[in-house]
């Protein structure tokens, strides 16, 4: 019982709230994708691959796929397209 109390005390001191699956390789993969998209947007060196899309990454196979896609309607204004 003392070990559990010590563990809970350490968790409270470190402000940890539950399990976290955000391990470095997974965070790095998502961060890399975001950085490439930002670089493409800022420098206009390529077409954005995730604009208007929900991208899913299967971390077992490292394959990405489009889960959802939103196309702009005629009543929607797209930034920069005056």
Short mmCIF file of N, CA, C and O in Angstrom, two decimals:
data_model
loop_
_atom_site.label_atom_id
_atom_site.label_comp_id
_atom_site.label_asym_id
_atom_site.label_seq_id
_atom_site.Cartn_x
_atom_site.Cartn_y
_atom_site.Cartn_z
N UNK A 1 0.82 -1.19 0.00
CA UNK A 1 0.00 0.00 0.00
C UNK A 1 0.87 1.26 0.00
O UNK A 1 0.52 2.25 -0.60
N UNK A 2 2.00 1.20 0.66
CA UNK A 2 2.89 2.35 0.74
C UNK A 2 3.43 2.73 -0.64
O UNK A 2 3.55 3.91 -0.95
N UNK A 3 3.74 1.72 -1.48
CA UNK A 3 4.25 1.99 -2.82
C UNK A 3 3.21 2.71 -3.67
O UNK A 3 3.53 3.61 -4.43
N UNK A 4 1.96 2.32 -3.55
CA UNK A 4 0.89 2.96 -4.32
C UNK A 4 0.73 4.41 -3.88
O UNK A 4 0.61 5.31 -4.72
N UNK A 5 0.76 4.65 -2.58
CA UNK A 5 0.64 6.01 -2.07
C UNK A 5 1.82 6.87 -2.53
O UNK A 5 1.65 8.03 -2.89
N UNK A 6 3.01 6.30 -2.54
CA UNK A 6 4.19 7.02 -3.01
C UNK A 6 4.07 7.34 -4.50
O UNK A 6 4.36 8.45 -4.94
N UNK A 7 3.60 6.37 -5.28
CA UNK A 7 3.40 6.56 -6.71
C UNK A 7 2.38 7.66 -6.98
O UNK A 7 2.60 8.56 -7.80
N UNK A 8 1.24 7.62 -6.28
CA UNK A 8 0.20 8.63 -6.47
C UNK A 8 0.69 10.01 -6.03
O UNK A 8 0.37 11.02 -6.66
N UNK A 9 1.48 10.04 -4.98
CA UNK A 9 2.04 11.30 -4.52
C UNK A 9 2.98 11.90 -5.58
O UNK A 9 2.94 13.09 -5.85
N UNK A 10 3.81 11.05 -6.18
CA UNK A 10 4.73 11.52 -7.23
C UNK A 10 3.94 12.00 -8.45
O UNK A 10 4.28 13.00 -9.07
N UNK A 11 2.87 11.26 -8.82
CA UNK A 11 2.04 11.68 -9.97
C UNK A 11 1.41 13.05 -9.71
O UNK A 11 1.38 13.90 -10.58
N UNK A 12 0.91 13.23 -8.48
CA UNK A 12 0.28 14.51 -8.14
C UNK A 12 1.31 15.63 -8.17
O UNK A 12 1.05 16.72 -8.67
N UNK A 13 2.50 15.36 -7.67
CA UNK A 13 3.56 16.36 -7.66
C UNK A 13 3.99 16.74 -9.09
O UNK A 13 4.26 17.89 -9.37
N UNK A 14 4.03 15.75 -9.98
CA UNK A 14 4.43 16.00 -11.37
C UNK A 14 3.27 16.46 -12.23
O UNK A 14 3.45 16.76 -13.40
N UNK A 15 2.06 16.51 -11.67
CA UNK A 15 0.87 16.95 -12.38
C UNK A 15 0.57 16.06 -13.60
O UNK A 15 0.23 16.55 -14.67
N UNK A 16 0.75 14.76 -13.45
CA UNK A 16 0.43 13.81 -14.51
C UNK A 16 -1.03 13.40 -14.37
O UNK A 16 -1.49 13.09 -13.30
N UNK A 17 -1.74 13.40 -15.48
CA UNK A 17 -3.17 13.07 -15.44
C UNK A 17 -3.48 11.90 -16.35
O UNK A 17 -3.92 12.07 -17.48
N UNK A 18 -3.21 10.72 -15.91
CA UNK A 18 -3.57 9.53 -16.66
C UNK A 18 -2.52 9.07 -17.65
O UNK A 18 -1.42 9.60 -17.72
N UNK A 19 -2.89 8.06 -18.41
CA UNK A 19 -1.99 7.49 -19.41
C UNK A 19 -1.84 8.43 -20.59
O UNK A 19 -2.77 9.13 -20.97
N UNK A 20 -0.69 8.40 -21.20
CA UNK A 20 -0.42 9.24 -22.35
C UNK A 20 0.32 8.41 -23.39
O UNK A 20 1.38 7.87 -23.12
N UNK A 21 -0.26 8.31 -24.58
CA UNK A 21 0.38 7.53 -25.64
C UNK A 21 1.17 8.41 -26.59
O UNK A 21 1.56 7.97 -27.66
N UNK A 22 1.40 9.65 -26.23
CA UNK A 22 2.14 10.57 -27.09
C UNK A 22 3.63 10.33 -26.92
O UNK A 22 4.33 11.08 -26.26
N UNK A 23 4.13 9.26 -27.53
CA UNK A 23 5.56 8.98 -27.45
C UNK A 23 6.28 9.72 -28.58
O UNK A 23 5.67 10.10 -29.58
N UNK A 24 7.54 9.93 -28.42
CA UNK A 24 8.32 10.78 -29.32
C UNK A 24 8.18 10.42 -30.80
O UNK A 24 7.95 11.31 -31.62
N UNK A 25 8.30 9.18 -31.23
CA UNK A 25 8.18 8.90 -32.67
C UNK A 25 6.82 9.29 -33.25
O UNK A 25 6.75 9.78 -34.38
N UNK A 26 5.76 9.10 -32.48
CA UNK A 26 4.43 9.45 -32.98
C UNK A 26 4.28 10.97 -33.08
O UNK A 26 3.77 11.50 -34.07
N UNK A 27 4.72 11.67 -32.07
CA UNK A 27 4.66 13.14 -32.08
C UNK A 27 5.54 13.69 -33.19
O UNK A 27 5.15 14.63 -33.88
N UNK A 28 6.71 13.11 -33.40
CA UNK A 28 7.61 13.57 -34.46
C UNK A 28 7.01 13.39 -35.84
O UNK A 28 7.17 14.25 -36.71
N UNK A 29 6.30 12.30 -36.05
CA UNK A 29 5.65 12.06 -37.34
C UNK A 29 4.61 13.12 -37.64
O UNK A 29 4.59 13.71 -38.73
N UNK A 30 3.76 13.40 -36.68
CA UNK A 30 2.71 14.40 -36.87
C UNK A 30 3.31 15.80 -37.00
O UNK A 30 2.91 16.58 -37.86
N UNK A 31 4.31 16.11 -36.18
CA UNK A 31 4.96 17.41 -36.25
C UNK A 31 5.64 17.61 -37.59
O UNK A 31 5.57 18.70 -38.17
N UNK A 32 6.29 16.58 -38.10
CA UNK A 32 6.92 16.66 -39.42
C UNK A 32 5.91 16.96 -40.52
O UNK A 32 6.16 17.80 -41.39
N UNK A 33 4.77 16.30 -40.47
CA UNK A 33 3.72 16.54 -41.47
C UNK A 33 3.24 17.98 -41.39
O UNK A 33 3.08 18.66 -42.41
N UNK A 34 3.00 18.47 -40.17
CA UNK A 34 2.54 19.85 -40.00
C UNK A 34 3.58 20.86 -40.49
O UNK A 34 3.24 21.85 -41.14
N UNK A 35 4.84 20.61 -40.18
CA UNK A 35 5.90 21.53 -40.62
C UNK A 35 6.01 21.60 -42.13
O UNK A 35 6.20 22.68 -42.70
N UNK A 36 5.88 20.47 -42.80
CA UNK A 36 5.92 20.46 -44.26
C UNK A 36 4.75 21.24 -44.84
O UNK A 36 4.90 22.03 -45.77
N UNK A 37 3.55 21.07 -44.27
CA UNK A 37 2.38 21.81 -44.73
C UNK A 37 2.55 23.31 -44.52
O UNK A 37 2.21 24.11 -45.41
N UNK A 38 3.08 23.71 -43.37
CA UNK A 38 3.32 25.13 -43.10
C UNK A 38 4.35 25.68 -44.07
O UNK A 38 4.18 26.78 -44.62
N UNK A 39 5.42 24.93 -44.32
CA UNK A 39 6.46 25.36 -45.26
C UNK A 39 5.88 25.54 -46.66
O UNK A 39 6.17 26.53 -47.34
N UNK A 40 5.05 24.60 -47.11
CA UNK A 40 4.41 24.72 -48.42
C UNK A 40 3.51 25.95 -48.49
O UNK A 40 3.48 26.65 -49.49
N UNK A 41 2.77 26.21 -47.42
CA UNK A 41 1.84 27.34 -47.39
C UNK A 41 2.59 28.68 -47.42
O UNK A 41 2.27 29.56 -48.19
N UNK A 42 3.62 28.78 -46.58
CA UNK A 42 4.35 30.04 -46.47
C UNK A 42 5.16 30.34 -47.72
O UNK A 42 5.17 31.46 -48.22
N UNK A 43 5.85 29.35 -48.26
CA UNK A 43 6.72 29.57 -49.42
C UNK A 43 6.01 29.34 -50.76
O UNK A 43 6.56 29.69 -51.79
N UNK A 44 4.83 28.75 -50.71
CA UNK A 44 4.06 28.42 -51.92
C UNK A 44 4.87 27.56 -52.89
O UNK A 44 4.82 27.74 -54.10
N UNK A 45 5.64 26.61 -52.33
CA UNK A 45 6.48 25.75 -53.18
C UNK A 45 5.76 24.47 -53.61
O UNK A 45 6.30 23.69 -54.36
N UNK A 46 4.57 24.25 -53.11
CA UNK A 46 3.85 23.05 -53.49
C UNK A 46 2.40 23.13 -53.07
O UNK A 46 2.01 24.02 -52.31
N UNK A 47 1.62 22.21 -53.55
CA UNK A 47 0.20 22.16 -53.21
C UNK A 47 0.04 21.54 -51.82
O UNK A 47 0.69 20.55 -51.50
N UNK A 48 -0.84 22.13 -51.02
CA UNK A 48 -1.10 21.59 -49.69
C UNK A 48 -1.79 20.23 -49.83
O UNK A 48 -2.75 20.10 -50.58
N UNK A 49 -1.31 19.26 -49.10
CA UNK A 49 -1.88 17.92 -49.20
C UNK A 49 -2.99 17.68 -48.20
O UNK A 49 -3.76 16.74 -48.35
N UNK A 50 -3.09 18.53 -47.18
CA UNK A 50 -4.10 18.29 -46.16
C UNK A 50 -5.14 19.39 -46.05
O UNK A 50 -5.97 19.36 -45.14
N UNK A 51 -5.14 20.35 -46.94
CA UNK A 51 -6.11 21.44 -46.88
C UNK A 51 -7.52 20.89 -47.11
O UNK A 51 -7.78 20.23 -48.11
N UNK A 52 -8.41 21.12 -46.15
CA UNK A 52 -9.78 20.65 -46.26
C UNK A 52 -9.93 19.15 -46.07
O UNK A 52 -10.92 18.56 -46.49
N UNK A 53 -8.95 18.53 -45.42
CA UNK A 53 -8.98 17.07 -45.26
C UNK A 53 -8.64 16.69 -43.83
O UNK A 53 -7.88 17.38 -43.15
N UNK A 54 -9.18 15.59 -43.41
CA UNK A 54 -8.80 14.97 -42.14
C UNK A 54 -7.91 13.79 -42.50
O UNK A 54 -8.37 12.82 -43.12
N UNK A 55 -6.65 13.89 -42.16
CA UNK A 55 -5.67 12.85 -42.49
C UNK A 55 -5.51 11.92 -41.30
O UNK A 55 -5.32 12.36 -40.16
N UNK A 56 -5.59 10.63 -41.54
CA UNK A 56 -5.37 9.61 -40.51
C UNK A 56 -4.06 8.89 -40.80
O UNK A 56 -3.75 8.63 -41.96
N UNK A 57 -3.32 8.61 -39.75
CA UNK A 57 -2.06 7.89 -39.90
C UNK A 57 -2.17 6.59 -39.11
O UNK A 57 -2.47 6.60 -37.92
N UNK A 58 -1.95 5.47 -39.78
CA UNK A 58 -1.91 4.16 -39.13
C UNK A 58 -0.48 3.96 -38.66
O UNK A 58 0.42 3.74 -39.46
N UNK A 59 -0.26 4.07 -37.35
CA UNK A 59 1.10 3.99 -36.83
C UNK A 59 1.66 2.58 -36.83
O UNK A 59 2.85 2.39 -36.58
N UNK A 60 0.85 1.57 -37.14
CA UNK A 60 1.39 0.22 -37.29
C UNK A 60 2.08 0.06 -38.64
O UNK A 60 3.09 -0.60 -38.76
N UNK A 61 1.49 0.67 -39.68
CA UNK A 61 2.04 0.55 -41.03
C UNK A 61 2.65 1.84 -41.55
O UNK A 61 3.27 1.85 -42.60
N UNK A 62 2.45 2.95 -40.82
CA UNK A 62 2.90 4.28 -41.22
C UNK A 62 2.28 4.75 -42.54
O UNK A 62 2.84 5.56 -43.25
N UNK A 63 1.11 4.24 -42.85
CA UNK A 63 0.37 4.66 -44.04
C UNK A 63 -0.61 5.76 -43.63
O UNK A 63 -1.26 5.66 -42.60
N UNK A 64 -0.70 6.80 -44.46
CA UNK A 64 -1.67 7.86 -44.19
C UNK A 64 -2.80 7.76 -45.20
O UNK A 64 -2.61 7.30 -46.33
N UNK A 65 -3.98 8.18 -44.77
CA UNK A 65 -5.14 8.15 -45.65
C UNK A 65 -6.06 9.31 -45.29
O UNK A 65 -5.99 9.87 -44.19
N UNK A 66 -6.91 9.68 -46.23
CA UNK A 66 -7.86 10.76 -46.02
C UNK A 66 -9.12 10.15 -45.42
O UNK A 66 -9.77 9.31 -46.03
N UNK A 67 -9.45 10.56 -44.19
CA UNK A 67 -10.64 10.05 -43.52
C UNK A 67 -11.88 10.83 -43.91
O UNK A 67 -12.96 10.26 -44.05
N UNK A 68 -11.73 12.14 -44.03
CA UNK A 68 -12.83 13.01 -44.43
C UNK A 68 -12.28 14.11 -45.31
O UNK A 68 -11.11 14.47 -45.21
N UNK A 69 -13.14 14.65 -46.17
CA UNK A 69 -12.73 15.76 -47.02
C UNK A 69 -13.87 16.76 -47.11
O UNK A 69 -15.03 16.40 -47.24
N UNK A 70 -13.53 18.03 -46.99
CA UNK A 70 -14.51 19.10 -47.06
C UNK A 70 -14.19 19.97 -48.26
O UNK A 70 -13.09 20.50 -48.39
N UNK A 71 -15.14 20.10 -49.16
CA UNK A 71 -14.97 20.97 -50.32
C UNK A 71 -15.68 22.28 -50.06
O UNK A 71 -16.77 22.30 -49.50
N UNK A 72 -15.08 23.39 -50.46
CA UNK A 72 -15.73 24.68 -50.21
C UNK A 72 -16.98 24.83 -51.06
O UNK A 72 -17.01 24.47 -52.24
N UNK A 73 -18.03 25.34 -50.45
CA UNK A 73 -19.26 25.61 -51.17
C UNK A 73 -19.22 26.99 -51.80
O UNK A 73 -18.32 27.79 -51.53
N UNK A 74 -20.17 27.32 -52.66
CA UNK A 74 -20.16 28.62 -53.34
C UNK A 74 -20.34 29.79 -52.37
O UNK A 74 -19.89 30.89 -52.66
N UNK A 75 -20.96 29.56 -51.22
CA UNK A 75 -21.19 30.65 -50.27
C UNK A 75 -20.02 30.84 -49.31
O UNK A 75 -20.01 31.77 -48.53
N UNK A 76 -19.02 29.99 -49.38
CA UNK A 76 -17.89 30.08 -48.45
C UNK A 76 -16.76 30.88 -49.08
O UNK A 76 -16.40 30.68 -50.23
N UNK A 77 -16.20 31.76 -48.28
CA UNK A 77 -15.06 32.56 -48.72
C UNK A 77 -13.77 31.86 -48.32
O UNK A 77 -13.60 31.46 -47.17
N UNK A 78 -12.86 31.68 -49.25
CA UNK A 78 -11.56 31.07 -48.95
C UNK A 78 -10.54 32.20 -48.86
O UNK A 78 -10.45 33.05 -49.74
N UNK A 79 -9.80 32.21 -47.76
CA UNK A 79 -8.83 33.27 -47.52
C UNK A 79 -7.88 33.42 -48.71
O UNK A 79 -7.36 32.44 -49.23
N UNK A 80 -7.65 34.64 -49.11
CA UNK A 80 -6.70 34.92 -50.18
C UNK A 80 -7.26 34.72 -51.58
O UNK A 80 -6.51 34.80 -52.55
N UNK A 81 -8.53 34.45 -51.73
CA UNK A 81 -9.07 34.22 -53.08
C UNK A 81 -10.11 35.30 -53.44
O UNK A 81 -11.20 35.00 -53.83
N UNK A 82 -9.72 36.56 -53.30
CA UNK A 82 -10.64 37.66 -53.61
C UNK A 82 -10.87 37.84 -55.10
O UNK A 82 -10.15 37.61 -55.94
#
